[in-house]
Short mmCIF file of C-alpha atoms in Angstrom, two decimals:
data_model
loop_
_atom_site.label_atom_id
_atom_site.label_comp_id
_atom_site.label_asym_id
_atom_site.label_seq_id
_atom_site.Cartn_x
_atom_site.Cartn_y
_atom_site.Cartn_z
CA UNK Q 1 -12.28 0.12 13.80
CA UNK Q 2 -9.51 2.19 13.08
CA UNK Q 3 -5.86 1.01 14.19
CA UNK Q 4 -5.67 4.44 16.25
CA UNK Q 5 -8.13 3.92 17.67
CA UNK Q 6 -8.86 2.31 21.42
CA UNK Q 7 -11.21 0.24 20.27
CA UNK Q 8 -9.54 -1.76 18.17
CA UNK Q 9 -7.23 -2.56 20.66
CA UNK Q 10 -9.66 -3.76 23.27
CA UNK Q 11 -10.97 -5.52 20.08
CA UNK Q 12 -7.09 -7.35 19.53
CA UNK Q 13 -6.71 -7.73 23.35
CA UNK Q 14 -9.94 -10.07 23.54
CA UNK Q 15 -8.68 -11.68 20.08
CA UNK Q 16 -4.83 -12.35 22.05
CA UNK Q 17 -6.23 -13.68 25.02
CA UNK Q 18 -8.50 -16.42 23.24
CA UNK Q 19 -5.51 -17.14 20.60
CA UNK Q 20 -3.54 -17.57 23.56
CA UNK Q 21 -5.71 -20.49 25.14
CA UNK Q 22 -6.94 -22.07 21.78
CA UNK Q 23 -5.39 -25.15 19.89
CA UNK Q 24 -4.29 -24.83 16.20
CA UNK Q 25 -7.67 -25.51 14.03
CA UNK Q 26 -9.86 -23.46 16.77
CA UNK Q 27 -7.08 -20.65 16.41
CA UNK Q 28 -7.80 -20.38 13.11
CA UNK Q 29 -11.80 -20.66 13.25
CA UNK Q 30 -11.39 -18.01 16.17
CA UNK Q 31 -9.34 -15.30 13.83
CA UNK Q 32 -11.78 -16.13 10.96
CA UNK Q 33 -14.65 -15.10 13.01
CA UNK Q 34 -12.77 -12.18 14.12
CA UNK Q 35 -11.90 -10.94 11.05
CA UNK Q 36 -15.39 -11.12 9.89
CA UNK Q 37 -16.37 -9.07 12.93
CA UNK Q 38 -13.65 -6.63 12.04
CA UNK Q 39 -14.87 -5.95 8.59
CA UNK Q 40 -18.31 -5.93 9.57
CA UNK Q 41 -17.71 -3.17 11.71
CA UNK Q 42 -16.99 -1.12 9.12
CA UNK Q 43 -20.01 -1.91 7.27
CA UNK Q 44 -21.95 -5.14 7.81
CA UNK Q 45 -23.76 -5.12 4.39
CA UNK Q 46 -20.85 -5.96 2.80
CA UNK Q 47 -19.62 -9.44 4.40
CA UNK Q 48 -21.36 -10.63 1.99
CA UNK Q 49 -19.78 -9.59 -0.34
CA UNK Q 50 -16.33 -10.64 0.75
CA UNK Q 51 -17.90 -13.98 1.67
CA UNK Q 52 -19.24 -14.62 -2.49
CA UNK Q 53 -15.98 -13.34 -3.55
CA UNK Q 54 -14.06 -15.82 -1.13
CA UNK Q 55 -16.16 -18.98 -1.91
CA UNK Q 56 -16.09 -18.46 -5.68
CA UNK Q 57 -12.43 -18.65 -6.05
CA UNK Q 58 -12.01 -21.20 -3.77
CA UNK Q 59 -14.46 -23.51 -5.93
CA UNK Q 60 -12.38 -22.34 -9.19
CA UNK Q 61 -9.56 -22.64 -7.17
CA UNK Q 62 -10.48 -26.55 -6.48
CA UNK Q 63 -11.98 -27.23 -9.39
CA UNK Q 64 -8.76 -26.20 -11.40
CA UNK Q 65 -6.21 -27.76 -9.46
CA UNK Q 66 -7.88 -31.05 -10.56
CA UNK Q 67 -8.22 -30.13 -14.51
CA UNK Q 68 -5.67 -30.50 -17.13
CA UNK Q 69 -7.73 -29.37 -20.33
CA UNK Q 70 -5.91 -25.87 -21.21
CA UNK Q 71 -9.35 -24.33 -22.10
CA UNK Q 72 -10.90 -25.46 -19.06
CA UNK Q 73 -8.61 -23.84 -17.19
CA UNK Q 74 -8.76 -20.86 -18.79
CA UNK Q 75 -12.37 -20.92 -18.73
CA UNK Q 76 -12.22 -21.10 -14.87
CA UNK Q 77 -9.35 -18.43 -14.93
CA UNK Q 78 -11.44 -16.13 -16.59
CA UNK Q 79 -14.85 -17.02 -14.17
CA UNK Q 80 -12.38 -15.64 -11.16
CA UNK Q 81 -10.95 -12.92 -13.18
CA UNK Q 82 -14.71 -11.59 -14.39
CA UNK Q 83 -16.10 -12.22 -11.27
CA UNK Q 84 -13.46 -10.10 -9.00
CA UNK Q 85 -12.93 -7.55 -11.35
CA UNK Q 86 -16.65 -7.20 -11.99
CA UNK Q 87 -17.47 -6.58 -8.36
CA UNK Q 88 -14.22 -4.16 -7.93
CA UNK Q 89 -15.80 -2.65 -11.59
CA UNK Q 90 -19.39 -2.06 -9.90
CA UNK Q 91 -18.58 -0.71 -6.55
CA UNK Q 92 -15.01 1.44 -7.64
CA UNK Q 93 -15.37 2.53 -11.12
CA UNK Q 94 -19.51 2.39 -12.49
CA UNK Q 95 -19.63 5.87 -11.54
CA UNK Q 96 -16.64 7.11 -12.57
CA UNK Q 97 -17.19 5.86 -15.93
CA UNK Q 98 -20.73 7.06 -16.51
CA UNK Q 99 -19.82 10.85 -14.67
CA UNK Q 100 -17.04 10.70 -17.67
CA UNK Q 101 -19.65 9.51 -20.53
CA UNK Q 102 -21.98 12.50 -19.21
CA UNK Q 103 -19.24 15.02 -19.43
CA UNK Q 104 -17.99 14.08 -22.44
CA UNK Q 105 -21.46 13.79 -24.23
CA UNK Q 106 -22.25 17.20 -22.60
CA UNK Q 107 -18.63 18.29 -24.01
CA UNK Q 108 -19.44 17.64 -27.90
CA UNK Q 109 -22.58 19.02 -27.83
CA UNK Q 110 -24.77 16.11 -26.96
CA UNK Q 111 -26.56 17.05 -23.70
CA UNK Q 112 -26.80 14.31 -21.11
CA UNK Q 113 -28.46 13.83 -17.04
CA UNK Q 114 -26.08 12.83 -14.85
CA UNK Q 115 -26.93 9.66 -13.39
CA UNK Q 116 -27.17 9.34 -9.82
CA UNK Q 117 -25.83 6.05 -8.72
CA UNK Q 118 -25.07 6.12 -4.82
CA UNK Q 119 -23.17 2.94 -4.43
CA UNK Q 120 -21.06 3.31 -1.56
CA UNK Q 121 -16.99 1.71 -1.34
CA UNK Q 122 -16.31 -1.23 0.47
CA UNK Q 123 -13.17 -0.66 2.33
CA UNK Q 124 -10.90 -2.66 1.29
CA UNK Q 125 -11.85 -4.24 -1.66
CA UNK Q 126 -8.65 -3.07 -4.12
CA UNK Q 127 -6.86 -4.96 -1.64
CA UNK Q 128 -8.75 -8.59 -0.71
CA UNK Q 129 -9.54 -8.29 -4.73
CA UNK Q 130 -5.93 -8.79 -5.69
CA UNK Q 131 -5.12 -11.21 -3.02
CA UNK Q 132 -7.68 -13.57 -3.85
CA UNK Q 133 -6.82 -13.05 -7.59
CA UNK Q 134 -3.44 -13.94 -7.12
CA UNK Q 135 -4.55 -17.71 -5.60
CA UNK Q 136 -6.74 -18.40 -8.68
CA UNK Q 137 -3.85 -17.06 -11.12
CA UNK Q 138 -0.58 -18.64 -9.55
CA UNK Q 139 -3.02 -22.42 -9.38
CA UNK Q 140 -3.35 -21.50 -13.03
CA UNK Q 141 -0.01 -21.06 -13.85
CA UNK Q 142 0.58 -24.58 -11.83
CA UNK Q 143 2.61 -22.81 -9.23
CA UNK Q 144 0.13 -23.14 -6.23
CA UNK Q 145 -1.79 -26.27 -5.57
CA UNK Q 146 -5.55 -25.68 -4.22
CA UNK Q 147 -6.50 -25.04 -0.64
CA UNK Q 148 -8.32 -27.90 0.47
CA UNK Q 149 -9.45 -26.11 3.57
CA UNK Q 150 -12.33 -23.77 2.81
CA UNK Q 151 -12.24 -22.20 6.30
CA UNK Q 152 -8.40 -21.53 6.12
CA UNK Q 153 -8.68 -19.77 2.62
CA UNK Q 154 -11.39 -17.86 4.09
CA UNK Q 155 -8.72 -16.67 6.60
CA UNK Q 156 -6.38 -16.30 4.16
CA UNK Q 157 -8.70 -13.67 2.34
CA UNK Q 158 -10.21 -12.24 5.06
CA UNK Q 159 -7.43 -11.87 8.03
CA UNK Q 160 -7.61 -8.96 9.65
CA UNK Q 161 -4.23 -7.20 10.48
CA UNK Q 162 -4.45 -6.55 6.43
CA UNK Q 163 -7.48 -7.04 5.14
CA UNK Q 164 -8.49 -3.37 4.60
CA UNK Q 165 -5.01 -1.95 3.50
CA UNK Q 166 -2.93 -4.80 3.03
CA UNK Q 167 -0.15 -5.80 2.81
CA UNK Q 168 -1.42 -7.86 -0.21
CA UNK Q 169 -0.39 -11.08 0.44
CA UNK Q 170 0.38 -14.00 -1.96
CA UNK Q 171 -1.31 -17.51 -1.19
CA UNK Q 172 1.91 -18.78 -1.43
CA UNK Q 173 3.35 -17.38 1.61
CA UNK Q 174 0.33 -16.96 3.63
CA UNK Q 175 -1.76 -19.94 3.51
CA UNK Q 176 1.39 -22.19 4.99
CA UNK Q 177 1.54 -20.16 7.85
CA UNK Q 178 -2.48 -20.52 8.40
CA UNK Q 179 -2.12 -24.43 8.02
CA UNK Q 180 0.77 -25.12 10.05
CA UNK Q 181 0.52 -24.82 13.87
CA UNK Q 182 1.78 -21.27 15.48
CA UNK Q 183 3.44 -20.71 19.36
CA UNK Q 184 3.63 -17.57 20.93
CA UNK Q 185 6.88 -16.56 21.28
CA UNK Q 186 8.12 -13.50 23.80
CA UNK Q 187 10.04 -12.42 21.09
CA UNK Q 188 8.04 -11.81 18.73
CA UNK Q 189 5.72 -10.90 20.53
CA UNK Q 190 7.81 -7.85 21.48
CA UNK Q 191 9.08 -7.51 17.59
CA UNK Q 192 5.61 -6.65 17.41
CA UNK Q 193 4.81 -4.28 20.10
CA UNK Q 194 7.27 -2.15 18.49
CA UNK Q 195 6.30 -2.25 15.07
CA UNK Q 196 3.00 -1.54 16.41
CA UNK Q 197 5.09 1.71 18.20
CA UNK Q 198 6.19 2.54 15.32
CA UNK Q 199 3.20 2.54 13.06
CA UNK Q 200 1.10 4.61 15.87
CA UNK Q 201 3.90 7.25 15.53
CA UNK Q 202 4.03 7.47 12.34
CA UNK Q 203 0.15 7.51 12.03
CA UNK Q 204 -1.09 9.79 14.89
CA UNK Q 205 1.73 11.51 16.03
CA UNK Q 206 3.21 12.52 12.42
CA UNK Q 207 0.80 12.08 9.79
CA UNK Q 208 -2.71 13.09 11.32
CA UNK Q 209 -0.95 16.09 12.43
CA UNK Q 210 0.39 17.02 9.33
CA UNK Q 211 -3.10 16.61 7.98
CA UNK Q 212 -5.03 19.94 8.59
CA UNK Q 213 -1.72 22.41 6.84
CA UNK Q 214 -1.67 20.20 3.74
CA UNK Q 215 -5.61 20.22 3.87
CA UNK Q 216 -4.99 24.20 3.93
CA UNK Q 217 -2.80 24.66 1.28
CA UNK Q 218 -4.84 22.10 -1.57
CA UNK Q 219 -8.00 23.63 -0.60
CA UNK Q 220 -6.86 27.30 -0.84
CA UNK Q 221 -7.15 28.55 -4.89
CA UNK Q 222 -5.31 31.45 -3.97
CA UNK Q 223 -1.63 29.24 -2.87
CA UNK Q 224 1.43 30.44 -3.47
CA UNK Q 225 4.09 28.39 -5.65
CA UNK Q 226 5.99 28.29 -2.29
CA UNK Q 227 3.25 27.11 -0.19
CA UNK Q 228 2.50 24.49 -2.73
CA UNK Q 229 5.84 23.14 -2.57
CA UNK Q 230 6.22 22.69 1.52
CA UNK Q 231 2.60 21.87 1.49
CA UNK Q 232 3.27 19.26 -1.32
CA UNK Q 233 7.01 17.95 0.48
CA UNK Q 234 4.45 17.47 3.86
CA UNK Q 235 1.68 15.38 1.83
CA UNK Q 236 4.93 12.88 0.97
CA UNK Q 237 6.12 12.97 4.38
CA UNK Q 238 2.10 12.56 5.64
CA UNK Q 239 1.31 9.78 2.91
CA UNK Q 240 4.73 7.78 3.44
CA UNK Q 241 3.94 7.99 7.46
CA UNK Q 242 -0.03 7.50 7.55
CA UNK Q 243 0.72 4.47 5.33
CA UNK Q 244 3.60 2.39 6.34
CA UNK Q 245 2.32 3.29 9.66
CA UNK Q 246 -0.72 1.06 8.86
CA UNK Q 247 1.68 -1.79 7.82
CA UNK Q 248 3.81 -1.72 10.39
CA UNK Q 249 1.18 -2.10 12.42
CA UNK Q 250 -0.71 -4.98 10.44
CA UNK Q 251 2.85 -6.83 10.51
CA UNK Q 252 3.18 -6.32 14.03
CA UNK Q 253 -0.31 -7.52 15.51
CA UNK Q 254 0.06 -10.42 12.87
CA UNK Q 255 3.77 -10.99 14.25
CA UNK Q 256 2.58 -11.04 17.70
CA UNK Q 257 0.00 -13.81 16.51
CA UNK Q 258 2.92 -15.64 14.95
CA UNK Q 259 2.23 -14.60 11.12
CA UNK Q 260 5.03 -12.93 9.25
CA UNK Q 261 3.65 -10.78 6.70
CA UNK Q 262 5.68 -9.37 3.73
CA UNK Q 263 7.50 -5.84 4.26
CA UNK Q 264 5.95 -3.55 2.46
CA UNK Q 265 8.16 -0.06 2.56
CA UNK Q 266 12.24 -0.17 2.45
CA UNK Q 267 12.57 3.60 2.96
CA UNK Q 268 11.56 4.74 -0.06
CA UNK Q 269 12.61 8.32 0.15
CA UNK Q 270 15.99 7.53 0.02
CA UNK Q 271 15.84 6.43 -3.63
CA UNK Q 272 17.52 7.85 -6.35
CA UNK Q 273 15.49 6.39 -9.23
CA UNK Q 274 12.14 4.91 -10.42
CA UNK Q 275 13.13 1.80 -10.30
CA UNK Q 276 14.40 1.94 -6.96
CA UNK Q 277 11.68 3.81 -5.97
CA UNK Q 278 9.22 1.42 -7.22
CA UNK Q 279 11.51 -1.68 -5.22
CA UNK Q 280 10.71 0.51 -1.98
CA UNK Q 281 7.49 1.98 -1.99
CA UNK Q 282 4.15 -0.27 -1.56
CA UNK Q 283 6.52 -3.34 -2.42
CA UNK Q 284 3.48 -5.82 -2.27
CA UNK Q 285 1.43 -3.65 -4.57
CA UNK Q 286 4.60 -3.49 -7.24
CA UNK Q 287 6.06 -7.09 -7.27
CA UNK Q 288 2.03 -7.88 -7.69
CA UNK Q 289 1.78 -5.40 -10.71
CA UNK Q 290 5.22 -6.80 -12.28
CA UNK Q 291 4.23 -10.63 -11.71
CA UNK Q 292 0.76 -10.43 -12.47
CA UNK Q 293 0.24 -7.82 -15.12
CA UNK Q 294 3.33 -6.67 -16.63
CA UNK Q 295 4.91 -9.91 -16.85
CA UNK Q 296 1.55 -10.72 -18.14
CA UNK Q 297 1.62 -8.32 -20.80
CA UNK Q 298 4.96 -9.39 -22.03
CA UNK Q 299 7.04 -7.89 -19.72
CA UNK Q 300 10.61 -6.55 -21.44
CA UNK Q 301 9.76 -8.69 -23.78
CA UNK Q 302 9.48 -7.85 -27.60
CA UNK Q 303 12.10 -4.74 -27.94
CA UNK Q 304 11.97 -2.02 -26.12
CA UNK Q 305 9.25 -0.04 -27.13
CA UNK Q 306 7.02 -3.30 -26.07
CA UNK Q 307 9.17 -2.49 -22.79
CA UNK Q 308 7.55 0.48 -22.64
CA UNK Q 309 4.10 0.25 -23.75
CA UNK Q 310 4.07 -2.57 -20.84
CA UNK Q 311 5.33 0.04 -18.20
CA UNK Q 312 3.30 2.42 -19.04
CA UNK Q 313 0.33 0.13 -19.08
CA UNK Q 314 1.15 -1.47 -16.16
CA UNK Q 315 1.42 2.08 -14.49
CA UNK Q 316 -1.91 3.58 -15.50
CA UNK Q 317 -3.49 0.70 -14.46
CA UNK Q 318 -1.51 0.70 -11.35
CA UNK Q 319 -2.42 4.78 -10.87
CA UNK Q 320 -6.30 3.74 -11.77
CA UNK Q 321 -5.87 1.02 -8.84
CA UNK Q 322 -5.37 3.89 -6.34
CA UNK Q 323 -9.06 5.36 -7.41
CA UNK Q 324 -11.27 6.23 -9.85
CA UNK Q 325 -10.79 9.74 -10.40
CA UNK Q 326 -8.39 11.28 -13.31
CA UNK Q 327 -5.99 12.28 -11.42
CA UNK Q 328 -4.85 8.91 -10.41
CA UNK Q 329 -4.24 8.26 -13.98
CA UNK Q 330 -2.28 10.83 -14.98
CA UNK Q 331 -0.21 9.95 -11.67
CA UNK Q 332 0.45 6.49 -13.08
CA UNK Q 333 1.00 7.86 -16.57
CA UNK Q 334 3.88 10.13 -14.68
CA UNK Q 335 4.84 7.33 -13.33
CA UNK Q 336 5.85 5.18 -16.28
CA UNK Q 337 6.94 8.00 -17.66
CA UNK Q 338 9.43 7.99 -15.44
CA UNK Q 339 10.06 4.15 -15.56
CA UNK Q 340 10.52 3.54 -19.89
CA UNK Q 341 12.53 6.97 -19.42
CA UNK Q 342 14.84 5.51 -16.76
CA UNK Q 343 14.66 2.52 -18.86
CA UNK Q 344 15.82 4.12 -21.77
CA UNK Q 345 18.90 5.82 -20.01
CA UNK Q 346 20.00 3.07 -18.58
CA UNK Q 347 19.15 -0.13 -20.15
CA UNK Q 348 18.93 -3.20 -18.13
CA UNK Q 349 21.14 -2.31 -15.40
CA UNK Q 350 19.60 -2.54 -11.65
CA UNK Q 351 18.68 0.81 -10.69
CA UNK Q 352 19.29 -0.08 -6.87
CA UNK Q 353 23.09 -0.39 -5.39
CA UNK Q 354 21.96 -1.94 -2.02
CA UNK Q 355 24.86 -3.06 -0.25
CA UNK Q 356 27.09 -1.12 -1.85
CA UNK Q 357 29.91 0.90 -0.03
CA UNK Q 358 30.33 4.35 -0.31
CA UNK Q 359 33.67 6.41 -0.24
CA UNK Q 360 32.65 10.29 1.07
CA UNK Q 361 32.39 11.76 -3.10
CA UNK Q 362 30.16 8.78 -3.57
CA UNK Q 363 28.24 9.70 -0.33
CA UNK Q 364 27.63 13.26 -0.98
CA UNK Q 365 26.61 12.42 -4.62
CA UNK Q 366 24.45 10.02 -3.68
CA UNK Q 367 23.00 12.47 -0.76
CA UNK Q 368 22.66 15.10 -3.67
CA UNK Q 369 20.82 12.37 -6.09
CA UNK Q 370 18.63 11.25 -3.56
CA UNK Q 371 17.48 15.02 -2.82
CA UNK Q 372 16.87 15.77 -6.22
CA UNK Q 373 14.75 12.75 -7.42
CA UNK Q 374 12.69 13.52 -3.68
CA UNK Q 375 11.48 16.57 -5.70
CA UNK Q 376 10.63 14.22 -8.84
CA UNK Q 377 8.34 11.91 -6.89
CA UNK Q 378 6.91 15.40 -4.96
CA UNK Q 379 5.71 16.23 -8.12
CA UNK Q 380 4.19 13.14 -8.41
CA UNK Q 381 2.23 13.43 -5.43
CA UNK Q 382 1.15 16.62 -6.34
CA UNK Q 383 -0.90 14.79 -8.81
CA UNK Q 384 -1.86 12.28 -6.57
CA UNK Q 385 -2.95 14.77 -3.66
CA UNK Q 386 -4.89 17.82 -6.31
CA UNK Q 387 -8.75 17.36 -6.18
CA UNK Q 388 -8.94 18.19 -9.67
CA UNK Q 389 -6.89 18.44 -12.94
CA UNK Q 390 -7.34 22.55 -13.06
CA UNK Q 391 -5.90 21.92 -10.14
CA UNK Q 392 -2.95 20.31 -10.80
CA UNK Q 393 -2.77 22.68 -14.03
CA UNK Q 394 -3.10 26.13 -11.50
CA UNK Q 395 -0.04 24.50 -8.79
CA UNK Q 396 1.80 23.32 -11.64
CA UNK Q 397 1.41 26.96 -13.31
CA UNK Q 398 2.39 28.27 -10.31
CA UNK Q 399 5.13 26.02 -8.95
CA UNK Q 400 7.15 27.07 -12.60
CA UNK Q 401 6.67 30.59 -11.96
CA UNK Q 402 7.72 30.70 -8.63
CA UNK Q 403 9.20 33.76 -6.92
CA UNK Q 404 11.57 32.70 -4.73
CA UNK Q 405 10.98 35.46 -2.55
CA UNK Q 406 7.55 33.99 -1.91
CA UNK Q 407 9.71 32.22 0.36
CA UNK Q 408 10.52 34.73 2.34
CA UNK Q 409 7.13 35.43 3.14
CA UNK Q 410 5.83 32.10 3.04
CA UNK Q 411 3.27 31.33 5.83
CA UNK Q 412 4.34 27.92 6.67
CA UNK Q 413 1.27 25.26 7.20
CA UNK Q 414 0.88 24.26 10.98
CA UNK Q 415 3.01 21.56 12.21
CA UNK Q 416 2.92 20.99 15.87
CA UNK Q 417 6.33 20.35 18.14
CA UNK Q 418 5.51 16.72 18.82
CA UNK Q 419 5.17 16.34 15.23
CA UNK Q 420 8.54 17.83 13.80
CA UNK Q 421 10.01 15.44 16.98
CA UNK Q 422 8.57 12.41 15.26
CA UNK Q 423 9.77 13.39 11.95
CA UNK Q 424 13.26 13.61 13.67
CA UNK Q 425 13.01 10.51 15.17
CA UNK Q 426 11.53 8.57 12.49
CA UNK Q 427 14.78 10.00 10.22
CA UNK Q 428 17.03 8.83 12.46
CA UNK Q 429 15.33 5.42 12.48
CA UNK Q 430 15.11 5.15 8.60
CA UNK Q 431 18.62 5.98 8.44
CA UNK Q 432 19.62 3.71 10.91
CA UNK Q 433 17.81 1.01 9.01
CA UNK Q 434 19.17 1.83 5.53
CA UNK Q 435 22.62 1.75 6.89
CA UNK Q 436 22.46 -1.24 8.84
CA UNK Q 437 20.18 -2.82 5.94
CA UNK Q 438 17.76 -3.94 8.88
CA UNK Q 439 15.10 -2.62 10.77
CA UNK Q 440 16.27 -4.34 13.63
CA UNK Q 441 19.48 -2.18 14.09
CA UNK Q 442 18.57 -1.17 17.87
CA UNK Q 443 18.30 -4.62 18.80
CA UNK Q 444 21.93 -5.29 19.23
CA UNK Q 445 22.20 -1.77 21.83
CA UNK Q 446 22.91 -2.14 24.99
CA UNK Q 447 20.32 -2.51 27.20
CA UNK Q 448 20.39 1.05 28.62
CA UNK Q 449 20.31 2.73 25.16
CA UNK Q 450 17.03 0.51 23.81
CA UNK Q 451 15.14 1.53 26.79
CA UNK Q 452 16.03 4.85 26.22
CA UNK Q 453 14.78 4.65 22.75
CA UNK Q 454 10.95 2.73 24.02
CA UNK Q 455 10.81 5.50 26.48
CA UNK Q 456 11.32 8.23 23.93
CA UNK Q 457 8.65 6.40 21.62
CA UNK Q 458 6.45 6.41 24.45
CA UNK Q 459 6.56 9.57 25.22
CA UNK Q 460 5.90 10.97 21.85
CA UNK Q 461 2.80 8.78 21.81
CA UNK Q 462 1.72 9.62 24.69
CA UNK Q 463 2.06 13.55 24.49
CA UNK Q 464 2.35 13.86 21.03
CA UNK Q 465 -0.88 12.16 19.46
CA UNK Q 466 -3.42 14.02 17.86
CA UNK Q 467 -6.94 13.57 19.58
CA UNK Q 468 -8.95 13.05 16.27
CA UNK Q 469 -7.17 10.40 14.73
CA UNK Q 470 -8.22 10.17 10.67
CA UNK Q 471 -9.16 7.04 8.88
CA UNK Q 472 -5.79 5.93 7.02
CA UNK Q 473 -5.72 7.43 3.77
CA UNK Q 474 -5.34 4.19 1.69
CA UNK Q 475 -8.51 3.10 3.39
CA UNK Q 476 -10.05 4.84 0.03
CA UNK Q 477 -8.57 2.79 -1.92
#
């Protein structure tokens, strides 16, 4: 069931109406059931599979939270970490890894059969995969204490507003709001009607009809440089919309339930650094990669070219996260790159200046900055989007050669009316919230003006929505 989709919401409308009626404990044994319905719609062969996964950390889990022995501990650490990883290691990366072996066997001479594996990708699995691993790591480090309810960790692992593209939520923050008892409110209940706006916007409105010219472009060998450069500044736009449009709408049919799950973009685009970049962008994703693996590693720990080699391992491994394909890892390599350079030029300084006010040189500096290092991260999703790396070699190639009077006759990919209205209205709304430092700027308007702005929303959805609405594109991952 795809959030765009009418089905799910005749799905969420049954779900509300029984939430509404139900006491605490049957709430939660209610949304359990309904998230496993959820994910078994998408494949029922692998409940399973979420269900082993769910009931072996919760017994490591348990069984660790009452041990004290150090190597016991880490014994049970390591039956979560092998046993997660493994699965995510079977179903994401076994075939990458032997296609690899066979082409580099077949590279130095030593002929070798591809094999033939067919093991199909359980959606979501990246993302209930780190959640649970999170629980298991933060008892270990002694700041969680076990979930005594195996039913409400199943939740936890297994809810479905983000099970299948997160947010990826820590124990620490969800599992209170599972345990304690929830009211519907009318206000948030309408908090989340209109992140739930939002997110269709964004998704079927903007992004799925951005889809087909960016498809166009990549899958023409014969691009231009300047084709590859709009097509590449619409993938950001597409990628940015198709998935904080699937947050916004997991945190607003979780806020409607009375969950509040983690932001998960802060405008992102308006960054003028890495490190801001990486404090906006798939925030649950970072912070997880910073507490759980860099940190890990040593962090900035050791001298600075430790720094380093921990950024840079922290964001292959991040850019291998996204899918097994080389691509992705040469996107993460850019991406610390960018990080141990920024690093380097500035030290330890905090890349962001949130808060901070702004005379009009300031402004149009920062205006200029933020332009520029939107070309930086382009590039990066130019690696991200290619479907090969002579790919990404060819549009590279061609992108420093350009002409710019390939410009002039530059056949611009197809972006309907409705569409270049939502990107309007979604810039207006991101810089609404970055000046105001809160999404809910509109919420102090007078009443006239915020039923303006619904009706405009409405609208676009209505008339502006694409009618074959495209699985989300982090669905892959």
């Amino acid at each position: 069931m795809l959030f765009s989709q009418l089905q799910f919401w005749v799905f969420f409308a049954g779900v509300f109406a029984l939430y509404a009626v139900l006491p605490h404990r049957a709430q939660n044994r209610m949304l359990l059931v309904a998230s496993y319905i959820f994910y078994g719609a998408w494949d029922w062969r692998f409940l399973g599979l979420i269900a082993f996964s769910t009931l072996v950390d919760y017994l490591v889990g348990a069984r660790m939270g009452a041990e004290n022995d150090p190597r016991r501990r880490k014994l049970l650490l390591s039956v979560s970490l092998l046993t997660n990883l493994g699965l995510l290691g079977v179903f994401k990366y076994l075939g990458f890894f032997v296609d690899s072996f066979v082409a580099l066997s077949n590279a130095v001479g030593l002929p070798a059969d591809p094999v033939v594996l067919g093991i199909v990708l359980p959606v979501g699995i990246s993302f209930y995969t780190f959640q649970t691993l999170s629980y298991t790591i933060d008892i270990y480090r002694r700041d969680l204490k076990p979930c005594r309810d195996f039913l409400d960790f199943a939740l936890f692992v297994a809810f479905f507003p983000q099970l299948v593209a997160g947010p990826i939520e820590r124990a620490r923050n969800l599992l209170p709001e599972i345990a304690q008892p929830r009211q519907l409110h009318w206000d948030a209940i309408g908090r989340g009607a209109v992140l739930c706006l939002v997110g269709l916007i964004k998704k079927i409105v903007i992004a799925d009809a951005i889809s087909p010219g960016v498809d166009a472009v990549y899958g023409n060998p014969n691009a231009t440089g300047a084709e590859i450069i709009v097509a590449t500044w619409l993938f950001a736009i597409q990628i940015y919309c198709d998935f904080s449009g699937y947050t916004d709408i997991a945190r607003g049919v979780a806020k409607m339930l009375g969950f509040g799950l983690m932001r998960n973009f802060a405008q992102p685009y308006f960054a003028t650094n890495p490190q801001e970049f990486w404090h906006r962008w798939h925030i649950s994703l970072s912070t997880w990669l910073r507490d759980y693996l860099y940190i890990s590693l040593g962090g900035n720990r050791g001298g600075r070219w430790h720094t380093y080699r921990n950024l840079m391992l922290t964001m292959v491994l991040g850019g291998f996260w996204h899918g097994a394909a080389w691509n992705f890892v040469l996107w993460g390599f850019y991406q610390g790159m960018l990080l141990s350079l920024h690093r380097a030029l500035t030290g330890r300084r905090k890349g962001s200046k949130e808060g901070r006010r702004h005379g009009l040189g300031e402004l149009l500096l920062r205006i200029a900055t933020v332009a520029l290092f939107f070309q930086v991260v382009c590039y990066g999703w130019l690696l991200f989007r290619a479907q090969s790396f002579e790919q990404i070699v060819t549009f590279t190639g061609r992108i420093l050669t350009l002409n710019p009077a390939d410009f002039g006759a530059l056949a611009m990919p197809s972006v309907p009316v409705p569409a270049l209205a939502g990107m309007l209205a979604l810039l207006a709304w991101d810089l609404g919230t970055e000046a105001r430092g809160n999404v809910r700027f509109y919420a102090s308007w007078p009443l006239p003006f915020r039923a303006a702005l619904y009706a405009v929303a409405i609208y676009l959805l209505a008339f502006g929505a694409t009618t074959t609405p495209s699985a989300f594109i982090y669905f892959q991952f």
